[in-house]
PDB file of C-alpha atoms and ligand atoms in Angstrom:
ATOM      1  CA  MET A   9      99.021  59.620 135.735  1.00 40.00           C
ATOM      2  CA  GLY A  10     101.595  62.125 134.590  1.00 40.00           C
ATOM      3  CA  ILE A  11      99.524  63.392 131.707  1.00 41.00           C
ATOM      4  CA  ARG A  12      99.895  67.056 131.182  1.00 42.00           C
ATOM      5  CA  ARG A  13      96.635  68.752 131.923  1.00 42.00           C
ATOM      6  CA  LEU A  14      97.339  71.890 130.026  1.00 39.00           C
ATOM      7  CA  THR A  15      94.668  74.322 129.043  1.00 41.00           C
ATOM      8  CA  LEU A  16      95.066  76.147 125.753  1.00 38.00           C
ATOM      9  CA  ALA A  17      95.863  79.345 127.666  1.00 39.00           C
ATOM     10  CA  SER A  18      98.798  77.800 129.479  1.00 41.00           C
ATOM     11  CA  LEU A  19     100.191  76.324 126.258  1.00 39.00           C
ATOM     12  CA  GLY A  20     101.893  79.608 125.522  1.00 42.00           C
ATOM     13  CA  ALA A  21     103.918  79.295 128.695  1.00 41.00           C
ATOM     14  CA  GLY A  22     105.884  76.632 126.877  1.00 43.00           C
ATOM     15  CA  LEU A  23     107.434  73.295 127.524  1.00 43.00           C
ATOM     16  CA  ALA A  24     108.716  74.153 131.028  1.00 44.00           C
ATOM     17  CA  ALA A  25     105.196  74.857 132.238  1.00 42.00           C
ATOM     18  CA  GLY A  26     104.093  71.574 130.664  1.00 42.00           C
ATOM     19  CA  MET A  27     106.710  69.655 132.613  1.00 43.00           C
ATOM     20  CA  ALA A  28     105.627  71.315 135.855  1.00 42.00           C
ATOM     21  CA  ALA A  29     101.954  70.578 135.176  1.00 42.00           C
ATOM     22  CA  SER A  30     102.873  66.991 134.412  1.00 43.00           C
ATOM     23  CA  ALA A  31     104.466  66.522 137.818  1.00 43.00           C
ATOM     24  CA  ALA A  32     101.773  68.480 139.661  1.00 39.00           C
ATOM     25  CA  PHE A  33      98.882  66.434 138.303  1.00 38.00           C
ATOM     26  CA  ALA A  34     100.534  63.032 138.567  1.00 39.00           C
ATOM     27  CA  LYS A  35      98.164  60.780 140.467  1.00 40.00           C
ATOM     28  CA  GLU A  36      97.018  57.209 140.662  1.00 43.00           C
ATOM     29  CA  LEU A  37      95.053  57.073 137.369  1.00 57.00           C
ATOM     30  CA  GLU A  38      97.352  55.304 134.953  1.00 73.00           C
ATOM     31  CA  GLY A  39      96.981  53.444 131.730  1.00 81.00           C
ATOM     32  CA  LEU A  40      93.794  55.356 130.918  1.00 85.00           C
ATOM     33  CA  PRO A  41      92.880  58.352 128.816  1.00 83.00           C
ATOM     34  CA  THR A  42      92.266  61.324 131.099  1.00 83.00           C
ATOM     35  CA  ASP A  43      89.905  64.283 130.872  1.00 83.00           C
ATOM     36  CA  LYS A  44      91.468  67.462 129.483  1.00 87.00           C
ATOM     37  CA  ALA A  45      94.830  65.795 128.979  1.00 85.00           C
ATOM     38  CA  ILE A  46      96.789  67.066 126.011  1.00 88.00           C
ATOM     39  CA  HIS A  47     100.033  65.123 126.056  1.00 88.00           C
ATOM     40  CA  LEU A  48     100.636  61.465 125.173  1.00 90.00           C
ATOM     41  CA  GLN A  49      99.561  58.956 127.806  1.00 88.00           C
ATOM     42  CA  LYS A  50     102.291  58.148 130.287  1.00 89.00           C
ATOM     43  CA  GLY A  51     104.402  55.172 129.298  1.00 92.00           C
ATOM     44  CA  PHE A  52     105.184  52.048 131.291  1.00 94.00           C
ATOM     45  CA  SER A  53     107.502  50.275 128.865  1.00 95.00           C
ATOM     46  CA  GLU A  54     110.830  51.080 127.294  1.00 93.00           C
ATOM     47  CA  LEU A  55     109.382  51.337 123.788  1.00 93.00           C
ATOM     48  CA  LYS A  56     106.830  53.889 124.935  1.00 94.00           C
ATOM     49  CA  HIS A  57     109.482  55.971 126.722  1.00 95.00           C
ATOM     50  CA  ASP A  58     111.504  56.036 123.513  1.00 95.00           C
ATOM     51  CA  ALA A  59     108.452  56.968 121.459  1.00 94.00           C
ATOM     52  CA  VAL A  60     107.603  59.793 123.874  1.00 94.00           C
ATOM     53  CA  SER A  61     111.200  61.068 123.791  1.00 94.00           C
ATOM     54  CA  PHE A  62     111.122  61.006 119.997  1.00 95.00           C
ATOM     55  CA  HIS A  63     107.906  63.021 120.078  1.00 95.00           C
ATOM     56  CA  ASP A  64     109.050  65.486 122.753  1.00 95.00           C
ATOM     57  CA  LEU A  65     112.683  66.013 121.785  1.00 95.00           C
ATOM     58  CA  ILE A  66     112.622  65.699 117.989  1.00 94.00           C
ATOM     59  CA  LEU A  67     109.132  66.127 116.555  1.00 95.00           C
ATOM     60  CA  MET A  68     107.739  68.844 118.843  1.00 95.00           C
ATOM     61  CA  PRO A  69     110.732  71.226 118.524  1.00 95.00           C
ATOM     62  CA  VAL A  70     110.729  70.784 114.726  1.00 95.00           C
ATOM     63  CA  ILE A  71     106.973  71.348 114.513  1.00 96.00           C
ATOM     64  CA  THR A  72     107.125  74.329 116.877  1.00 97.00           C
ATOM     65  CA  VAL A  73     109.995  76.066 115.075  1.00 95.00           C
ATOM     66  CA  ILE A  74     108.406  75.552 111.633  1.00 95.00           C
ATOM     67  CA  THR A  75     104.987  76.718 112.818  1.00 97.00           C
ATOM     68  CA  LEU A  76     106.426  79.845 114.473  1.00 98.00           C
ATOM     69  CA  LEU A  77     108.575  80.585 111.400  1.00 96.00           C
ATOM     70  CA  VAL A  78     105.586  80.331 109.048  1.00 96.00           C
ATOM     71  CA  LEU A  79     103.437  82.387 111.429  1.00 98.00           C
ATOM     72  CA  GLY A  80     106.182  85.046 111.646  1.00 98.00           C
ATOM     73  CA  LEU A  81     106.532  85.179 107.868  1.00 96.00           C
ATOM     74  CA  LEU A  82     102.763  85.532 107.446  1.00 97.00           C
ATOM     75  CA  ILE A  83     102.568  88.359 109.973  1.00 97.00           C
ATOM     76  CA  TRP A  84     105.560  90.087 108.361  1.00 96.00           C
ATOM     77  CA  ILE A  85     103.961  89.884 104.884  1.00 95.00           C
ATOM     78  CA  VAL A  86     100.599  91.118 106.172  1.00 95.00           C
ATOM     79  CA  VAL A  87     102.131  94.077 108.015  1.00 95.00           C
ATOM     80  CA  ARG A  88     104.951  95.056 105.670  1.00 94.00           C
ATOM     81  CA  TYR A  89     103.454  94.305 102.249  1.00 93.00           C
ATOM     82  CA  ASN A  90      99.824  95.326 102.467  1.00 92.00           C
ATOM     83  CA  LYS A  91      98.348  97.808 100.006  1.00 91.00           C
ATOM     84  CA  ARG A  92      98.841 100.785 102.295  1.00 93.00           C
ATOM     85  CA  THR A  93     102.450 100.278 103.371  1.00 92.00           C
ATOM     86  CA  ASN A  94     103.618  98.895 100.017  1.00 91.00           C
ATOM     87  CA  PRO A  95     101.541 100.476  97.221  1.00 91.00           C
ATOM     88  CA  VAL A  96     103.913  99.465  94.403  1.00 91.00           C
ATOM     89  CA  ALA A  97     104.258  95.678  94.171  1.00 88.00           C
ATOM     90  CA  ALA A  98     107.610  94.080  93.224  1.00 88.00           C
ATOM     91  CA  LYS A  99     107.697  92.495  89.756  1.00 90.00           C
ATOM     92  CA  PHE A 100     110.339  89.723  90.145  1.00 89.00           C
ATOM     93  CA  SER A 101     109.084  86.128  89.745  1.00 90.00           C
ATOM     94  CA  HIS A 102     111.791  84.034  91.416  1.00 91.00           C
ATOM     95  CA  ASN A 103     114.919  83.992  93.502  1.00 93.00           C
ATOM     96  CA  THR A 104     117.294  81.052  92.939  1.00 95.00           C
ATOM     97  CA  ALA A 105     119.096  81.298  96.286  1.00 95.00           C
ATOM     98  CA  ILE A 106     115.921  81.223  98.339  1.00 93.00           C
ATOM     99  CA  GLU A 107     114.445  78.366  96.258  1.00 95.00           C
ATOM    100  CA  VAL A 108     117.571  76.236  96.811  1.00 97.00           C
ATOM    101  CA  ALA A 109     117.373  77.008 100.525  1.00 96.00           C
ATOM    102  CA  TRP A 110     113.701  76.107 100.912  1.00 93.00           C
ATOM    103  CA  THR A 111     114.338  72.818  99.131  1.00 96.00           C
ATOM    104  CA  LEU A 112     117.507  71.806 100.959  1.00 97.00           C
ATOM    105  CA  ILE A 113     116.518  72.827 104.485  1.00 95.00           C
ATOM    106  CA  PRO A 114     113.377  70.619 104.521  1.00 94.00           C
ATOM    107  CA  VAL A 115     115.469  67.735 103.123  1.00 97.00           C
ATOM    108  CA  VAL A 116     117.916  68.098 106.011  1.00 96.00           C
ATOM    109  CA  ILE A 117     115.040  68.282 108.521  1.00 95.00           C
ATOM    110  CA  LEU A 118     113.465  65.121 107.083  1.00 96.00           C
ATOM    111  CA  VAL A 119     116.783  63.265 107.165  1.00 97.00           C
ATOM    112  CA  VAL A 120     117.234  64.194 110.838  1.00 95.00           C
ATOM    113  CA  ILE A 121     113.700  62.981 111.648  1.00 96.00           C
ATOM    114  CA  ALA A 122     114.265  59.775 109.641  1.00 96.00           C
ATOM    115  CA  PHE A 123     117.497  59.061 111.505  1.00 96.00           C
ATOM    116  CA  PHE A 124     115.774  59.006 114.908  1.00 95.00           C
ATOM    117  CA  SER A 125     112.606  57.460 113.513  1.00 95.00           C
ATOM    118  CA  PHE A 126     114.433  54.467 112.021  1.00 95.00           C
ATOM    119  CA  ALA A 127     116.353  53.948 115.267  1.00 93.00           C
ATOM    120  CA  LEU A 128     113.002  53.665 117.066  1.00 93.00           C
ATOM    121  CA  LEU A 129     111.496  51.382 114.405  1.00 93.00           C
ATOM    122  CA  ARG A 130     114.517  49.165 114.707  1.00 93.00           C
ATOM    123  CA  LYS A 131     113.994  48.886 118.432  1.00 91.00           C
ATOM    124  CA  TYR A 132     110.385  47.778 117.879  1.00 90.00           C
ATOM    125  CA  ASN A 133     111.616  45.258 115.333  1.00 91.00           C
ATOM    126  CA  ASP A 134     114.580  43.792 117.269  1.00 91.00           C
ATOM    127  CA  MET A 135     112.585  41.909 119.838  1.00 90.00           C
ATOM    128  CA  PRO A 136     114.446  40.423 122.823  1.00 93.00           C
ATOM    129  CA  THR A 137     113.867  36.688 123.403  1.00 95.00           C
ATOM    130  CA  PRO A 138     110.283  36.542 124.691  1.00 95.00           C
ATOM    131  CA  ASP A 139     109.511  35.162 128.153  1.00 95.00           C
ATOM    132  CA  VAL A 140     105.820  34.865 127.337  1.00 95.00           C
ATOM    133  CA  VAL A 141     104.135  34.546 123.956  1.00 96.00           C
ATOM    134  CA  VAL A 142     100.559  35.727 123.637  1.00 97.00           C
ATOM    135  CA  LYS A 143      98.367  35.529 120.578  1.00 97.00           C
ATOM    136  CA  ALA A 144      95.730  38.238 120.257  1.00 97.00           C
ATOM    137  CA  THR A 145      92.985  37.661 117.693  1.00 96.00           C
ATOM    138  CA  GLY A 146      90.578  40.419 116.724  1.00 96.00           C
ATOM    139  CA  TYR A 147      86.953  39.407 116.152  1.00 96.00           C
ATOM    140  CA  GLN A 148      83.906  41.490 115.271  1.00 94.00           C
ATOM    141  CA  TRP A 149      83.781  42.792 118.038  1.00 93.00           C
ATOM    142  CA  TYR A 150      85.966  41.457 120.807  1.00 96.00           C
ATOM    143  CA  TRP A 151      89.437  40.078 121.384  1.00 97.00           C
ATOM    144  CA  ALA A 152      90.512  36.524 122.143  1.00 97.00           C
ATOM    145  CA  TYR A 153      93.826  35.650 123.758  1.00 96.00           C
ATOM    146  CA  ASP A 154      95.870  32.444 123.590  1.00 96.00           C
ATOM    147  CA  TYR A 155      99.102  31.470 125.312  1.00 96.00           C
ATOM    148  CA  PRO A 156     100.237  28.979 122.646  1.00 94.00           C
ATOM    149  CA  GLU A 157     103.322  27.783 124.552  1.00 93.00           C
ATOM    150  CA  LEU A 158     101.509  27.350 127.846  1.00 94.00           C
ATOM    151  CA  GLY A 159      98.418  25.566 126.573  1.00 92.00           C
ATOM    152  CA  VAL A 160      95.841  28.249 127.356  1.00 93.00           C
ATOM    153  CA  GLU A 161      93.477  29.018 124.505  1.00 93.00           C
ATOM    154  CA  GLY A 162      90.489  31.126 123.618  1.00 90.00           C
ATOM    155  CA  VAL A 163      90.240  33.564 126.515  1.00 93.00           C
ATOM    156  CA  GLU A 164      87.551  35.916 125.218  1.00 95.00           C
ATOM    157  CA  SER A 165      87.690  39.518 126.297  1.00 95.00           C
ATOM    158  CA  ARG A 166      84.533  41.598 125.837  1.00 96.00           C
ATOM    159  CA  LEU A 167      83.381  45.029 126.864  1.00 96.00           C
ATOM    160  CA  LEU A 168      81.397  44.946 130.111  1.00 95.00           C
ATOM    161  CA  PRO A 169      77.741  45.808 129.371  1.00 94.00           C
ATOM    162  CA  GLU A 170      77.776  48.503 132.100  1.00 93.00           C
ATOM    163  CA  ALA A 171      80.853  50.127 130.520  1.00 92.00           C
ATOM    164  CA  ARG A 172      78.881  50.908 127.362  1.00 92.00           C
ATOM    165  CA  ASP A 173      77.064  53.822 128.939  1.00 92.00           C
ATOM    166  CA  LEU A 174      78.699  56.730 130.758  1.00 91.00           C
ATOM    167  CA  LYS A 175      76.180  56.752 133.615  1.00 93.00           C
ATOM    168  CA  THR A 176      76.203  53.006 134.298  1.00 92.00           C
ATOM    169  CA  ALA A 177      80.001  52.944 133.931  1.00 90.00           C
ATOM    170  CA  HIS A 178      80.372  55.638 136.591  1.00 90.00           C
ATOM    171  CA  ALA A 179      77.874  53.868 138.839  1.00 92.00           C
ATOM    172  CA  ALA A 180      79.679  50.546 138.479  1.00 89.00           C
ATOM    173  CA  LYS A 181      83.097  52.247 138.771  1.00 89.00           C
ATOM    174  CA  VAL A 182      84.370  50.691 135.549  1.00 89.00           C
ATOM    175  CA  PRO A 183      86.200  52.723 132.922  1.00 91.00           C
ATOM    176  CA  TYR A 184      83.761  53.977 130.293  1.00 92.00           C
ATOM    177  CA  LEU A 185      84.102  52.005 127.022  1.00 93.00           C
ATOM    178  CA  LEU A 186      87.222  50.297 128.384  1.00 93.00           C
ATOM    179  CA  GLY A 187      86.199  47.881 131.123  1.00 92.00           C
ATOM    180  CA  VAL A 188      86.267  44.233 130.021  1.00 93.00           C
ATOM    181  CA  ASP A 189      85.272  40.906 131.528  1.00 93.00           C
ATOM    182  CA  ASN A 190      88.587  39.100 130.966  1.00 94.00           C
ATOM    183  CA  GLU A 191      91.780  41.118 130.801  1.00 94.00           C
ATOM    184  CA  LEU A 192      94.915  39.869 129.094  1.00 96.00           C
ATOM    185  CA  ILE A 193      97.109  38.731 132.006  1.00 96.00           C
ATOM    186  CA  VAL A 194     100.876  39.154 131.695  1.00 96.00           C
ATOM    187  CA  PRO A 195     103.770  39.115 134.185  1.00 96.00           C
ATOM    188  CA  VAL A 196     105.569  42.323 135.151  1.00 96.00           C
ATOM    189  CA  GLY A 197     109.168  42.835 134.019  1.00 95.00           C
ATOM    190  CA  LYS A 198     109.059  40.052 131.420  1.00 95.00           C
ATOM    191  CA  VAL A 199     109.338  40.335 127.672  1.00 96.00           C
ATOM    192  CA  VAL A 200     105.878  39.647 126.284  1.00 96.00           C
ATOM    193  CA  GLN A 201     105.602  38.939 122.584  1.00 96.00           C
ATOM    194  CA  VAL A 202     102.149  39.639 121.196  1.00 96.00           C
ATOM    195  CA  GLN A 203     101.303  37.854 117.997  1.00 97.00           C
ATOM    196  CA  VAL A 204      98.446  39.746 116.421  1.00 97.00           C
ATOM    197  CA  THR A 205      95.970  38.495 113.857  1.00 97.00           C
ATOM    198  CA  GLY A 206      92.384  39.059 112.759  1.00 96.00           C
ATOM    199  CA  TYR A 207      89.614  36.499 112.394  1.00 96.00           C
ATOM    200  CA  ASP A 208      87.229  38.346 110.074  1.00 94.00           C
ATOM    201  CA  VAL A 209      88.294  41.865 109.087  1.00 96.00           C
ATOM    202  CA  ILE A 210      91.299  44.030 109.884  1.00 97.00           C
ATOM    203  CA  HIS A 211      91.472  45.214 113.494  1.00 97.00           C
ATOM    204  CA  ALA A 212      94.434  46.765 115.318  1.00 97.00           C
ATOM    205  CA  PHE A 213      95.880  45.919 118.697  1.00 97.00           C
ATOM    206  CA  ALA A 214      96.747  49.243 120.292  1.00 96.00           C
ATOM    207  CA  LEU A 215      97.621  50.177 123.845  1.00 95.00           C
ATOM    208  CA  PRO A 216      99.200  53.591 124.516  1.00 94.00           C
ATOM    209  CA  ALA A 217     100.872  52.867 127.887  1.00 94.00           C
ATOM    210  CA  PHE A 218     103.123  50.246 126.277  1.00 95.00           C
ATOM    211  CA  GLY A 219     103.429  51.979 122.910  1.00 93.00           C
ATOM    212  CA  LEU A 220     101.638  49.193 121.058  1.00 94.00           C
ATOM    213  CA  LYS A 221      99.849  49.545 117.742  1.00 95.00           C
ATOM    214  CA  THR A 222      99.876  46.553 115.446  1.00 95.00           C
ATOM    215  CA  ASP A 223      97.408  45.672 112.705  1.00 96.00           C
ATOM    216  CA  ALA A 224      95.411  42.472 113.158  1.00 97.00           C
ATOM    217  CA  VAL A 225      95.135  41.193 109.598  1.00 97.00           C
ATOM    218  CA  PRO A 226      93.247  37.960 108.782  1.00 97.00           C
ATOM    219  CA  GLY A 227      95.615  35.288 107.458  1.00 96.00           C
ATOM    220  CA  ARG A 228      98.664  37.058 108.733  1.00 95.00           C
ATOM    221  CA  LEU A 229     100.602  37.031 111.993  1.00 95.00           C
ATOM    222  CA  ASN A 230     102.130  40.357 113.002  1.00 95.00           C
ATOM    223  CA  SER A 231     104.086  40.639 116.181  1.00 93.00           C
ATOM    224  CA  THR A 232     105.017  43.288 118.666  1.00 95.00           C
ATOM    225  CA  TRP A 233     106.414  43.253 122.190  1.00 95.00           C
ATOM    226  CA  PHE A 234     106.592  45.069 125.472  1.00 96.00           C
ATOM    227  CA  ARG A 235     108.029  44.717 128.942  1.00 96.00           C
ATOM    228  CA  ALA A 236     105.676  46.204 131.520  1.00 95.00           C
ATOM    229  CA  GLU A 237     107.457  48.207 134.201  1.00 95.00           C
ATOM    230  CA  LYS A 238     104.782  47.965 136.854  1.00 93.00           C
ATOM    231  CA  THR A 239     101.717  46.021 137.834  1.00 93.00           C
ATOM    232  CA  GLY A 240      98.243  47.407 137.175  1.00 92.00           C
ATOM    233  CA  ILE A 241      95.595  47.532 134.474  1.00 93.00           C
ATOM    234  CA  PHE A 242      96.324  49.316 131.242  1.00 94.00           C
ATOM    235  CA  TYR A 243      93.791  50.103 128.577  1.00 94.00           C
ATOM    236  CA  GLY A 244      93.819  50.373 124.819  1.00 94.00           C
ATOM    237  CA  GLN A 245      91.321  50.062 121.999  1.00 95.00           C
ATOM    238  CA  CYS A 246      90.923  48.485 118.598  1.00 96.00           C
ATOM    239  CA  SER A 247      92.462  51.083 116.317  1.00 96.00           C
ATOM    240  CA  GLU A 248      91.331  50.026 112.872  1.00 95.00           C
ATOM    241  CA  LEU A 249      87.778  50.849 111.889  1.00 96.00           C
ATOM    242  CA  CYS A 250      86.301  47.348 111.784  1.00 95.00           C
ATOM    243  CA  GLY A 251      82.542  47.715 111.726  1.00 94.00           C
ATOM    244  CA  VAL A 252      79.574  48.940 113.688  1.00 95.00           C
ATOM    245  CA  ASP A 253      80.938  47.963 117.124  1.00 95.00           C
ATOM    246  CA  HIS A 254      84.499  49.119 116.498  1.00 95.00           C
ATOM    247  CA  ALA A 255      84.248  51.500 119.441  1.00 94.00           C
ATOM    248  CA  PHE A 256      83.201  48.680 121.767  1.00 95.00           C
ATOM    249  CA  MET A 257      86.134  46.283 121.635  1.00 95.00           C
ATOM    250  CA  PRO A 258      88.666  47.647 124.122  1.00 95.00           C
ATOM    251  CA  ILE A 259      91.932  46.007 125.057  1.00 96.00           C
ATOM    252  CA  ALA A 260      92.770  45.644 128.728  1.00 94.00           C
ATOM    253  CA  ILE A 261      96.077  44.258 129.932  1.00 95.00           C
ATOM    254  CA  ARG A 262      96.431  43.351 133.583  1.00 95.00           C
ATOM    255  CA  VAL A 263     100.063  43.211 134.645  1.00 95.00           C
ATOM    256  CA  VAL A 264     100.630  40.932 137.638  1.00 95.00           C
ATOM    257  CA  THR A 265     103.599  39.444 139.493  1.00 95.00           C
ATOM    258  CA  PRO A 266     105.225  36.347 137.921  1.00 95.00           C
ATOM    259  CA  GLU A 267     103.778  34.209 140.749  1.00 95.00           C
ATOM    260  CA  GLN A 268     100.257  35.494 140.122  1.00 95.00           C
ATOM    261  CA  PHE A 269     100.783  34.905 136.404  1.00 95.00           C
ATOM    262  CA  ASP A 270     101.802  31.281 136.979  1.00 95.00           C
ATOM    263  CA  ALA A 271      98.781  30.778 139.235  1.00 95.00           C
ATOM    264  CA  TYR A 272      96.519  32.257 136.522  1.00 94.00           C
ATOM    265  CA  ILE A 273      97.960  29.946 133.856  1.00 94.00           C
ATOM    266  CA  VAL A 274      97.435  26.872 136.026  1.00 94.00           C
ATOM    267  CA  LYS A 275      93.888  27.956 136.878  1.00 93.00           C
ATOM    268  CA  ALA A 276      93.177  28.457 133.172  1.00 91.00           C
ATOM    269  CA  GLY A 277      94.183  24.838 132.530  1.00 91.00           C
ATOM    270  CA  GLY A 278      97.655  25.524 131.149  1.00 89.00           C
ATOM    271  CA  LYS A 279     101.158  24.691 132.256  1.00 91.00           C
ATOM    272  CA  THR A 280     103.742  27.165 133.499  1.00 91.00           C
ATOM    273  CA  LYS A 281     107.234  27.396 132.008  1.00 90.00           C
ATOM    274  CA  ALA A 282     108.621  25.686 135.128  1.00 90.00           C
ATOM    275  CA  MET A 283     106.150  22.784 134.777  1.00 92.00           C
ATOM    276  CA  LEU A 284     107.013  22.414 131.092  1.00 93.00           C
ATOM    277  CA  ALA A 285     110.738  22.448 131.917  1.00 92.00           C
ATOM    278  CA  THR A 286     110.280  19.711 134.551  1.00 93.00           C
ATOM    279  CA  GLU A 287     108.263  17.637 132.085  1.00 92.00           C
ATOM    280  CA  ALA A 288     110.877  18.127 129.372  1.00 93.00           C
ATOM    281  CA  ALA A 289     113.646  17.068 131.767  1.00 94.00           C
ATOM    282  CA  ALA A 290     111.690  13.949 132.766  1.00 93.00           C
ATOM    283  CA  ALA A 291     111.045  13.119 129.105  1.00 93.00           C
ATOM    284  CA  ARG A 292     114.732  13.546 128.363  1.00 93.00           C
ATOM    285  CA  ILE A 293     115.725  11.117 131.151  1.00 94.00           C
ATOM    286  CA  GLU A 294     113.078   8.683 129.877  1.00 92.00           C
ATOM    287  CA  ALA A 295     114.395   8.958 126.314  1.00 92.00           C
ATOM    288  CA  GLU A 296     117.995   8.487 127.433  1.00 92.00           C
ATOM    289  CA  LYS A 297     117.003   5.394 129.382  1.00 92.00           C
ATOM    290  CA  ALA A 298     115.097   3.998 126.389  1.00 91.00           C
ATOM    291  CA  ALA A 299     118.063   4.709 124.124  1.00 91.00           C
ATOM    292  CA  ALA A 300     120.431   2.934 126.534  1.00 91.00           C
ATOM    293  CA  ASP A 301     118.060  -0.068 126.719  1.00 90.00           C
ATOM    294  CA  ALA A 302     117.810  -0.159 122.926  1.00 89.00           C
ATOM    295  CA  ALA A 303     121.583   0.030 122.562  1.00 88.00           C
ATOM    296  CA  ALA A 304     122.036  -2.842 125.006  1.00 87.00           C
ATOM    297  CA  ALA A 305     119.395  -4.893 123.187  1.00 86.00           C
ATOM    298  CA  SER A 306     120.866  -4.206 119.751  1.00 84.00           C
ATOM    299  CA  SER A 307     124.408  -5.097 120.870  1.00 82.00           C
ATOM    300  CA  ALA A 308     123.042  -8.391 122.161  1.00 78.00           C
ATOM    301  CA  THR A 309     121.238  -8.976 118.848  1.00 76.00           C
ATOM    302  CA  ALA A 310     124.382  -8.040 116.912  1.00 71.00           C
ATOM    303  CA  ALA A 311     126.409 -10.572 118.865  1.00 69.00           C
ATOM    304  CA  SER A 312     123.927 -13.356 118.140  1.00 69.00           C
ATOM    305  CA  ALA A 313     123.522 -12.289 114.503  1.00 60.00           C
ATOM    306  CA  THR A 314     127.261 -12.311 113.660  1.00 59.00           C
ATOM    307  CA  ALA A 315     126.992 -15.855 112.363  1.00 53.00           C
ATOM    308  CA  ASP A 316     124.239 -14.889 109.883  1.00 55.00           C
ATOM    309  CA  ALA A 317     126.152 -11.863 108.534  1.00 51.00           C
ATOM    310  CA  PRO A 318     127.161 -13.346 105.113  1.00 51.00           C
ATOM    311  CA  ALA A 319     123.546 -14.253 104.372  1.00 48.00           C
ATOM    312  CA  GLY A 320     122.447 -10.724 105.342  1.00 46.00           C
ATOM    313  CA  GLU A 321     124.984  -9.143 102.976  1.00 48.00           C
ATOM    314  CA  ALA A 322     123.804 -11.333 100.147  1.00 46.00           C
ATOM    315  CA  ALA A 323     120.228 -10.215 100.735  1.00 46.00           C
ATOM    316  CA  VAL A 324     121.274  -6.527 100.639  1.00 46.00           C
ATOM    317  CA  SER A 325     123.177  -6.882  97.341  1.00 46.00           C
ATOM    318  CA  ALA A 326     120.285  -8.791  95.808  1.00 45.00           C
ATOM    319  CA  ALA A 327     117.893  -6.041  96.806  1.00 45.00           C
ATOM    320  CA  ALA A 328     120.088  -3.193  95.563  1.00 46.00           C
ATOM    321  CA  PRO A 329     119.253  -3.378  91.790  1.00 47.00           C
ATOM    322  CA  ALA A 330     115.569  -3.311  92.590  1.00 46.00           C
ATOM    323  CA  VAL A 331     116.055   0.005  94.368  1.00 43.00           C
ATOM    324  CA  GLN A 332     117.507   1.555  91.190  1.00 40.00           C
TER     325      GLN A 332
HETATM  326 CU1   CU C 414      88.239  45.933 115.677  1.00 84.56          CU
END
């Protein structure tokens, strides 16, 4: 799991304690939100690792330093400049040096954040060549998955009825509000491109373990990608308020081995990449043979037609003015 189960009291102990807690509480529950967890969900894709690093190494230190600075200043003002310790208030209204400083320092901080932020955005945007393309369509209130290249369409994924209620979910051992009937099946270690769209209103395809969050907008195809580092089931949820059952349209991705993925595709009535490649090769041989036959036939025709050539030319020149 690796999610830091920090209590508020232990927060003060700082980042080091957080790291220790993270290791200590790591157990088999992965790809799920966890009770009392405070940190981001553990990542299982490169994009998520980068997003977590950006959060932990850039954003958190900046936030912490600014918060402590402001807190320190507040305490200093309260203690040093209250009515008792400072009965005569100062009368000056501004200080140019300090105003320049409190304008420029935030600008520098924002530029530093932007630098790392854009690097991460770029990584999301520069997708490697996908091994598998999946189309995820948001409906009120479920998801449907297609594998457009492999000929599998309309796999509907709905919340399990027993997952709707905490008690029945626990009894059935399915994750509360997350368990679905048909998970999105993808192979481990492969680049999966997810094309995201909406059928009726705007939804959002979000899954923390892979760092995914992409709007599903009707009439528009957004895309995102991930490469799952391990097999297992990972959960996310629709993340754009989309109506009364918004909370009941989870996203579940089951990561399997490439062999299991191929078997799933075949079972679902599609064709694997290998099957398509074999078919394409056969079609190419067929086409080459047809072209060779046609060439042989046309050379034979040409030989027999040589005698008629002057008549043919006359016909072409007679037809030419009509074309203009
Ligand atoms: Cu939705």
